[in-house]
XYZ file of C-alpha atoms in Angstrom:
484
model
C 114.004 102.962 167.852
C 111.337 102.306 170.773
C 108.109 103.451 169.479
C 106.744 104.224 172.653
C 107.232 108.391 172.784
C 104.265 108.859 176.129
C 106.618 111.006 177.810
C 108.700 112.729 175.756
C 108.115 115.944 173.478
C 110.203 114.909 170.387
C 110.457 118.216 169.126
C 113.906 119.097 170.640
C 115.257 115.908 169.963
C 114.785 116.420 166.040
C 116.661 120.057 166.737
C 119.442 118.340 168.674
C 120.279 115.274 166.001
C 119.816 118.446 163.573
C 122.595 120.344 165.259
C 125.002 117.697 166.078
C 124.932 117.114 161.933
C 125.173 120.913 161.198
C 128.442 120.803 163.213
C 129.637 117.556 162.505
C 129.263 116.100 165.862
C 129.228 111.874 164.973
C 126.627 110.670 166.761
C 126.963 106.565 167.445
C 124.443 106.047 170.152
C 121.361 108.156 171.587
C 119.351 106.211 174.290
C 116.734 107.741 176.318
C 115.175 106.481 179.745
C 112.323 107.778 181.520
C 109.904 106.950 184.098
C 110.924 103.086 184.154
C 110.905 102.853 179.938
C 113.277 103.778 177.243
C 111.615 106.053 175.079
C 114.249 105.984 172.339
C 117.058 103.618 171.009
C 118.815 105.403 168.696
C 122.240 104.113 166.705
C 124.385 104.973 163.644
C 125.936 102.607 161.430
C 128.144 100.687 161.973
C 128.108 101.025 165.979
C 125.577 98.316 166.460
C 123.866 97.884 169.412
C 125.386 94.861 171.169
C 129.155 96.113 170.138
C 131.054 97.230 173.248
C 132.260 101.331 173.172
C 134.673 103.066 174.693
C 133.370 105.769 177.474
C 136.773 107.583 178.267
C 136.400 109.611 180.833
C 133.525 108.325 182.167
C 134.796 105.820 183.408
C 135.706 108.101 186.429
C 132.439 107.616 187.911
C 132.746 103.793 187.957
C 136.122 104.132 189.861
C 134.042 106.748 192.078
C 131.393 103.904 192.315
C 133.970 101.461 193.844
C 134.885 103.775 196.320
C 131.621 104.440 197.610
C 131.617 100.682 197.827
C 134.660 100.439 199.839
C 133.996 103.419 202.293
C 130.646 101.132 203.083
C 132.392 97.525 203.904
C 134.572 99.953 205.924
C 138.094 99.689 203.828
C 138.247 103.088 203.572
C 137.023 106.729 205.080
C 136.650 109.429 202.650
C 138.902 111.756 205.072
C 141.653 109.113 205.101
C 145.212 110.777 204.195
C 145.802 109.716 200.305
C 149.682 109.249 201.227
C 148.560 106.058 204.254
C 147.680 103.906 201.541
C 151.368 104.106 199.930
C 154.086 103.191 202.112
C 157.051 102.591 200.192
C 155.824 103.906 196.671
C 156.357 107.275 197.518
C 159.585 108.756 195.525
C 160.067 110.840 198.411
C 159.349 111.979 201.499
C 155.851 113.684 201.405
C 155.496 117.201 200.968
C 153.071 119.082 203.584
C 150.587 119.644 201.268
C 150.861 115.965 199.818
C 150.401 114.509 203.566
C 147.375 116.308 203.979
C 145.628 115.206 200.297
C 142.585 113.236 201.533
C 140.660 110.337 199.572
C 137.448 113.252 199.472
C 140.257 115.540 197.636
C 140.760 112.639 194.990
C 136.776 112.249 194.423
C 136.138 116.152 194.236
C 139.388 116.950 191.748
C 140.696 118.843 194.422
C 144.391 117.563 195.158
C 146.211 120.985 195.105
C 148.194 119.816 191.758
C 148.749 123.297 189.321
C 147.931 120.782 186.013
C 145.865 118.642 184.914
C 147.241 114.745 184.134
C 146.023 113.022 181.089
C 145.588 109.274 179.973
C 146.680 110.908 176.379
C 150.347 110.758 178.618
C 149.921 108.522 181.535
C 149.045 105.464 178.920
C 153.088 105.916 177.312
C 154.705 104.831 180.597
C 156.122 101.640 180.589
C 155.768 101.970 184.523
C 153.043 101.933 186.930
C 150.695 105.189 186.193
C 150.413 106.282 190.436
C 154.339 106.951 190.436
C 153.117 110.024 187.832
C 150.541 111.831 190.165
C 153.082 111.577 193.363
C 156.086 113.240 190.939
C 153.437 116.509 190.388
C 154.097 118.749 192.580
C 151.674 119.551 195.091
C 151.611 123.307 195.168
C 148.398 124.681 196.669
C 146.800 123.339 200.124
C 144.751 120.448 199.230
C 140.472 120.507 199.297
C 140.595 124.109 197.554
C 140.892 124.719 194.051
C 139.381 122.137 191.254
C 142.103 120.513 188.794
C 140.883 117.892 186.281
C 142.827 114.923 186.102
C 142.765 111.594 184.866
C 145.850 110.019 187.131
C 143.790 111.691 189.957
C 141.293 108.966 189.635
C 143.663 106.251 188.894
C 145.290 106.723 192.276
C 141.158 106.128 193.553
C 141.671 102.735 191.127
C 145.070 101.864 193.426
C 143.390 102.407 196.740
C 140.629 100.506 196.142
C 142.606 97.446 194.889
C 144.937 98.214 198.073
C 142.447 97.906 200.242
C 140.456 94.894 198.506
C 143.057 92.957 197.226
C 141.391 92.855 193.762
C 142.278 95.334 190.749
C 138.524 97.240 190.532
C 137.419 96.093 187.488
C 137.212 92.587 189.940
C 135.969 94.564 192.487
C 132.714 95.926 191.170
C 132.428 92.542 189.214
C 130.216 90.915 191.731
C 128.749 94.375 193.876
C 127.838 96.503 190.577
C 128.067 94.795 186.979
C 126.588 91.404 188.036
C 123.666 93.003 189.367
C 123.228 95.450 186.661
C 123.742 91.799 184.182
C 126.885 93.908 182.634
C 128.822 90.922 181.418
C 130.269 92.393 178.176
C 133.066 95.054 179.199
C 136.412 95.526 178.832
C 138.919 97.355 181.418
C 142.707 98.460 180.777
C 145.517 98.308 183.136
C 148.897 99.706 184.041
C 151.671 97.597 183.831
C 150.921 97.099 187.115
C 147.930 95.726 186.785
C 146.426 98.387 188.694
C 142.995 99.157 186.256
C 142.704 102.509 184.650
C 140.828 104.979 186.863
C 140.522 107.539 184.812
C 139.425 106.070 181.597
C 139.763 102.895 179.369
C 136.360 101.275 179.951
C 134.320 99.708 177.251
C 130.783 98.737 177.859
C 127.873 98.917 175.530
C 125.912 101.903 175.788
C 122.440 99.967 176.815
C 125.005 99.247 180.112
C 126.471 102.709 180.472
C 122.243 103.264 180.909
C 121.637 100.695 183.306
C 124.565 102.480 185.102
C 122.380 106.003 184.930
C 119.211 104.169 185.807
C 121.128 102.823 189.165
C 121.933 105.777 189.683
C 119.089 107.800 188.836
C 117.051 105.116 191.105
C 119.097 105.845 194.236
C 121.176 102.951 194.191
C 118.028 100.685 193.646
C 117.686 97.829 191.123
C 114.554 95.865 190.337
C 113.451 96.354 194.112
C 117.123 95.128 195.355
C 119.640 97.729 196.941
C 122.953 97.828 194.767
C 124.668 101.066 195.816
C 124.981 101.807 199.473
C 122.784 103.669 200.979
C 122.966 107.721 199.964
C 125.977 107.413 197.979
C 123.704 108.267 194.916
C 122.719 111.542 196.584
C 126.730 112.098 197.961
C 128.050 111.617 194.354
C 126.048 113.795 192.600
C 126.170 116.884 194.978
C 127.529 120.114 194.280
C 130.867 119.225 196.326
C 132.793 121.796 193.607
C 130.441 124.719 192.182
C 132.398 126.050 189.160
C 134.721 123.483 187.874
C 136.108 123.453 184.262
C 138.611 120.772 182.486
C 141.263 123.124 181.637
C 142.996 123.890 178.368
C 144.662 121.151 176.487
C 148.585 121.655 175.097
C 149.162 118.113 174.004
C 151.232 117.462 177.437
C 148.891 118.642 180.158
C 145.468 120.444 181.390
C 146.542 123.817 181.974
C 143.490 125.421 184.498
C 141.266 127.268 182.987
C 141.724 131.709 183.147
C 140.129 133.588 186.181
C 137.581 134.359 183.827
C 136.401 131.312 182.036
C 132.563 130.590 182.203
C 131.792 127.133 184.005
C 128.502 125.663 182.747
C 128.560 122.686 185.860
C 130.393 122.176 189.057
C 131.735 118.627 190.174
C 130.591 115.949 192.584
C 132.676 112.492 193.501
C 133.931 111.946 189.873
C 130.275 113.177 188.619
C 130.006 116.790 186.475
C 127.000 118.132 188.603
C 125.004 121.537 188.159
C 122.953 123.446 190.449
C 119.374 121.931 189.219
C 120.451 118.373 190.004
C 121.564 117.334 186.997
C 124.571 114.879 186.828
C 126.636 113.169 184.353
C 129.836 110.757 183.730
C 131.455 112.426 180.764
C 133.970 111.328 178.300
C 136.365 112.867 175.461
C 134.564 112.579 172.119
C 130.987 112.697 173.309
C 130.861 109.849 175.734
C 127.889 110.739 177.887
C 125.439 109.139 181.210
C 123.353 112.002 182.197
C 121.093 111.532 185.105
C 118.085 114.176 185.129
C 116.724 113.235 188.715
C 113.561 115.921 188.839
C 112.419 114.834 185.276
C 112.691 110.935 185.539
C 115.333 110.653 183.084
C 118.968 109.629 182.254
C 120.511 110.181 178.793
C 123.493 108.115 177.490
C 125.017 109.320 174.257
C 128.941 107.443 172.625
C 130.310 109.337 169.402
C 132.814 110.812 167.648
C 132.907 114.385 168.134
C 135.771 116.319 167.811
C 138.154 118.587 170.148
C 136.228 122.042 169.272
C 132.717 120.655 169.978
C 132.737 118.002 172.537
C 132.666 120.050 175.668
C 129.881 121.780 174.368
C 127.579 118.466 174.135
C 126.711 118.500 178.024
C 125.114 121.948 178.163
C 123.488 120.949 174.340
C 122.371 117.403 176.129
C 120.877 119.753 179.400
C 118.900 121.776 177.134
C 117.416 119.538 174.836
C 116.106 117.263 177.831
C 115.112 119.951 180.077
C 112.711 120.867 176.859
C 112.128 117.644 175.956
C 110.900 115.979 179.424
C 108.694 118.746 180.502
C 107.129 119.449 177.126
C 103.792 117.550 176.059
C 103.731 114.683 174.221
C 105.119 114.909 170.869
C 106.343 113.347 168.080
C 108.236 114.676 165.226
C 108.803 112.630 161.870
C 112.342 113.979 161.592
C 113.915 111.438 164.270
C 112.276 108.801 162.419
C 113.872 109.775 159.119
C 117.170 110.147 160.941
C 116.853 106.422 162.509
C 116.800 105.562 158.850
C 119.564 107.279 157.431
C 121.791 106.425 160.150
C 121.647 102.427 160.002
C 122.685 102.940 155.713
C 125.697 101.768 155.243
C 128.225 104.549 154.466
C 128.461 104.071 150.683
C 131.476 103.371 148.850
C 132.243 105.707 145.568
C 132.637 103.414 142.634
C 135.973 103.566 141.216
C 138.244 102.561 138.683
C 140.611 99.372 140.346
C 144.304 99.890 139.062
C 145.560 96.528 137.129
C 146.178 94.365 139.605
C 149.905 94.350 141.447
C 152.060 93.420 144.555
C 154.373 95.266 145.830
C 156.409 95.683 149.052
C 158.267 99.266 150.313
C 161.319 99.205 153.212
C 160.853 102.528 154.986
C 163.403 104.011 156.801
C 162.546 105.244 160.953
C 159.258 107.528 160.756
C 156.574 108.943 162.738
C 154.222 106.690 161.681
C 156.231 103.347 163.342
C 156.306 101.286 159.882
C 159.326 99.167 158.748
C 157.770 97.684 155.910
C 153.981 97.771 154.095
C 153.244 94.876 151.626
C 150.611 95.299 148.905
C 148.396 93.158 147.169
C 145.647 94.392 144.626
C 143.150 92.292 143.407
C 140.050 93.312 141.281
C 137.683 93.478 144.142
C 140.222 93.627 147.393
C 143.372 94.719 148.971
C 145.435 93.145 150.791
C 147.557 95.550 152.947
C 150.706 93.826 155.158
C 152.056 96.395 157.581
C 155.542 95.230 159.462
C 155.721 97.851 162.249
C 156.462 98.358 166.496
C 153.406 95.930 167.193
C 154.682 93.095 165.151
C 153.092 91.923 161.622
C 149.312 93.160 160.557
C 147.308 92.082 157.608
C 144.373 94.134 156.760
C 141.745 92.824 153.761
C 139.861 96.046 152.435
C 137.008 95.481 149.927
C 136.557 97.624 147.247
C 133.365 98.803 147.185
C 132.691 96.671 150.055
C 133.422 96.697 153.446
C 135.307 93.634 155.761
C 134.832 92.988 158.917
C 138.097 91.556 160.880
C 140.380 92.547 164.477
C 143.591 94.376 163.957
C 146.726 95.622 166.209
C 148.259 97.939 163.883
C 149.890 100.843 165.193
C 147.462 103.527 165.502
C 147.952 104.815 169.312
C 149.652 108.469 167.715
C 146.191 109.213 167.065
C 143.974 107.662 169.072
C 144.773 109.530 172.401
C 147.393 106.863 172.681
C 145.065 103.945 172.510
C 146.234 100.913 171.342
C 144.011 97.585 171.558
C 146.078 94.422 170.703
C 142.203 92.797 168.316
C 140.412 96.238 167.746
C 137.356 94.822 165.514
C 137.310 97.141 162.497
C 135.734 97.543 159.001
C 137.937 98.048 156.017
C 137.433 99.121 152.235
C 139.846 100.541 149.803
C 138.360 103.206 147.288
C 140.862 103.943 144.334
C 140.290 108.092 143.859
C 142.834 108.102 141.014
C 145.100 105.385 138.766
C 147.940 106.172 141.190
C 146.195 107.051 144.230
C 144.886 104.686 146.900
C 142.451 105.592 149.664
C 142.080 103.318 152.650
C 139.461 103.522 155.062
C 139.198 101.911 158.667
C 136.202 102.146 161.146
C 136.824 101.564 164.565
C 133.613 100.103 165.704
C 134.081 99.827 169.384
C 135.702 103.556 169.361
C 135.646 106.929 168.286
C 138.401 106.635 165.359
C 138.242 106.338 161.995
C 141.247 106.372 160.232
C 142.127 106.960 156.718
C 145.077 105.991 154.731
C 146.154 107.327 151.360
C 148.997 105.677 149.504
C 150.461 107.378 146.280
C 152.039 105.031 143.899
C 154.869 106.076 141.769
C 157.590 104.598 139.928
C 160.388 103.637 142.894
C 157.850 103.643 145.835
C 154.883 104.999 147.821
C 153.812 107.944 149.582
C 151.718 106.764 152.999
C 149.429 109.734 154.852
C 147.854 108.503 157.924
C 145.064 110.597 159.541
C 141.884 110.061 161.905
C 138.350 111.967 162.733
C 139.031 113.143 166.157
C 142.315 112.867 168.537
C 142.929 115.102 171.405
C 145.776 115.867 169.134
C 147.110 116.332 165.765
C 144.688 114.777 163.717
C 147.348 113.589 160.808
C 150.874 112.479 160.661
C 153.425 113.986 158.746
C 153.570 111.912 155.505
C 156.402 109.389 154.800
C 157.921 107.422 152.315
C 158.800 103.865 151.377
C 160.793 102.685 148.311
C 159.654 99.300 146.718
C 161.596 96.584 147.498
C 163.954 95.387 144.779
């Protein structure tokens, strides 16, 4: 943690880290920015700082980025039709309402869909992700009514790499992360190759907060012009006044009733309210929030789950409001939390079973394993998993934790994620003679998964579950029989 505090009351910070534990809101990051210094540097273990994370959603205001740079090198206009930029990937002929969807109606979440699109879905087709968004039907006149949606700013991701040739990851390369010196980030992409608009960025969070500063400078970066000129001030305007996300079923955003309470409104893939104050968001507590009138910007990665994550904007908007234009303060508590949070979560001491290896066949299950090989050892285990992705072999200490990459089937629960190397830590904790605990840490995403194998005579019992998923949070259990 920075020790310099000159401009911040810590008070409210101590009351927000005290709340996000009260409600079990994982905090991995908490970095703080103002007047031209960062104030506080704040991580958990094991999210170190120079580990990459993933932002989600946030990543929408990146892909918003790229179009403010192509509207300036004139590629693009803002009121071009969406459907010009398509010829011959449209399944059909336009609809009326599709032919007049503008590139402005993209930015502002305003495309006249009746549902919301998610990556949760959009990230299971083996085909390119656009051919999803021109399918929905169009049913309301374009430019009118807000309608989160992650393919909405994946078609953005096409145009731009229509227009420049390069996927937009490429694109802002040289124009945006160069500049910034972002040279550690990651970027999915369709089977197209077209990269993921709506989500699937990794960056570490000390970049997602040169990305605020940029911002919260005006598109200025150590005296050098980055962003064009008033595209700062154009993204982060009140283009939408009462926008909400919608209500999650698993398939879809449904919108929100007539009555739901919207705490912001929307700008060009920006959540914007009416005092000025902006932010790129992200499922699980992936936030950039730009306080213009108080100096600031606030960038905060976790793990938080699906009934408190949309609250941590308006939480993050009322700390800092406090926070910024209180006196200088400091409070002890943040520095006891800094302390706590960089301990290594401990590892109960248990009893190791006699050591044994065993494999189990299993027959077609939720969970996508053929086979699961295991090898005990008085201080390790040695887990083989045979499933879709191919062959995996995991080393958990006991009592310790290991540090390796895996590409074991997890995407169920991990808002169908799936990284080919994931870096992870492992340990195995043994909570009974028969019963076998595994624990993995995702360390460059919200997950943490936990596996617990019962032994018993003719096989084992596997349960998979995770911290957070924008869905079921377990699978159904299944069962192998050892291999004769």
């Amino acid at each position: 943690m920075a020790n310099d505090h000159a401009t911040i009351d810590m008070r409210p910070v101590h009351a927000f880290l005290e709340e996000l534990a009260e409600r079990d809101m994982r905090l991995h990051s908490l970095i703080v920015h103002r007047h031209g210094r960062t104030v506080l540097d704040l991580w958990q273990w094991p999210h170190e700082p120079h580990l990459k994370h993933k932002i989600h959603s946030a990543t929408k205001s990146f892909t918003g980025t790229a179009i403010g740079f192509a509207e300036a090198e004139g590629l693009l206009g803002l009121d071009d039709p969406v459907v010009s930029f398509f010829d011959g990937r449209l399944p059909a002929p336009p609809t009326e309402n599709l032919s007049r969807m503008r590139v402005r109606d993209l930015l502002t979440m305003q495309t006249g869909h009746g549902r919301g699109l998610s990556g949760a879905t959009t990230r299971l087709r083996q085909t390119g992700w656009i051919g999803e968004f021109f399918e929905e039907p169009v049913v309301e006149l374009p430019g009118r009514c807000f309608v989160y949606s992650s393919t909405t700013s994946h078609v953005l991701s096409a145009i731009v790499q229509r227009v420049s040739g390069q996927p937009v990851d490429e694109y802002l390369r040289p124009r945006l992360f160069e500049p910034l010196g972002i040279t550690d980030f990651a970027w999915e992409r369709d089977p197209e190759g077209v990269a993921s608009g709506g989500n699937g960025l990794s960056m570490r969070p000390r970049d997602l907060l040169s990305f605020g500063i940029l911002y919260l400078q005006d598109g200025m970066w150590q005296g050098e012009r980055v962003l064009p000129p008033g595209w700062a001030q154009k993204a982060s305007a009140l283009h939408v006044r009462r926008a909400i996300s919608g209500t999650w079923n698993g398939r879809e955003l449904l919108p929100p009733a007539p009555d739901a309470v919207a705490d912001s409104g929307y700008g060009y893939q920006f959540w914007t309210t009416e005092d000025r104050i902006y932010n790129a968001s992200g499922i699980f507590g992936q936030e950039c929030m730009i306080f213009p009138d108080q100096g600031g910007v606030v960038v905060v990665t976790g793990a938080m789950g699906e009934d408190t994550y949309h609250d941590l904007p308006e939480m993050l908007r009322r700390t800092f409001r406090k926070a910024f234009d209180g006196a200088e303060r400091e409070d002890d508590g943040v520095e006891q939390w800094v302390r706590r949070a960089r301990e290594p979560e401990p590892l109960r001491p248990s009893a190791c079973r006699s050591a044994f290896r065993e494999t189990y066949d299993f027959k077609p299950n939720e969970h996508g394993v053929d086979s699961l090989s295991v090898d005990v050892t008085a201080d390790a285990v040695l887990l083989v998993i045979e499933d879709e992705h191919g062959r995996h072999t995991v080393e958990h200490g006991v009592g310790r934790w290991l540090r390796q990459h895996t590409g074991v089937s997890v995407w169920r629960l991990h808002h169908s994620y799936q990284d080919a190397r994931a870096p992870i830590l492992a340990a195995a904790e043994w909570t009974s003679a028969d019963v076998l605990r595994l624990t993995w840490h995702f360390l460059e995403a919200p997950f943490i998964d936990t596996l617990t194998l019962r032994f018993d005579a003719d096989g084992v019992t596997v349960e998979h579950e995770v911290n957070v998923n924008s869905g079921p949070t377990a699978l159904p259990a299944v069962r192998g029989l050892r291999r004769i």
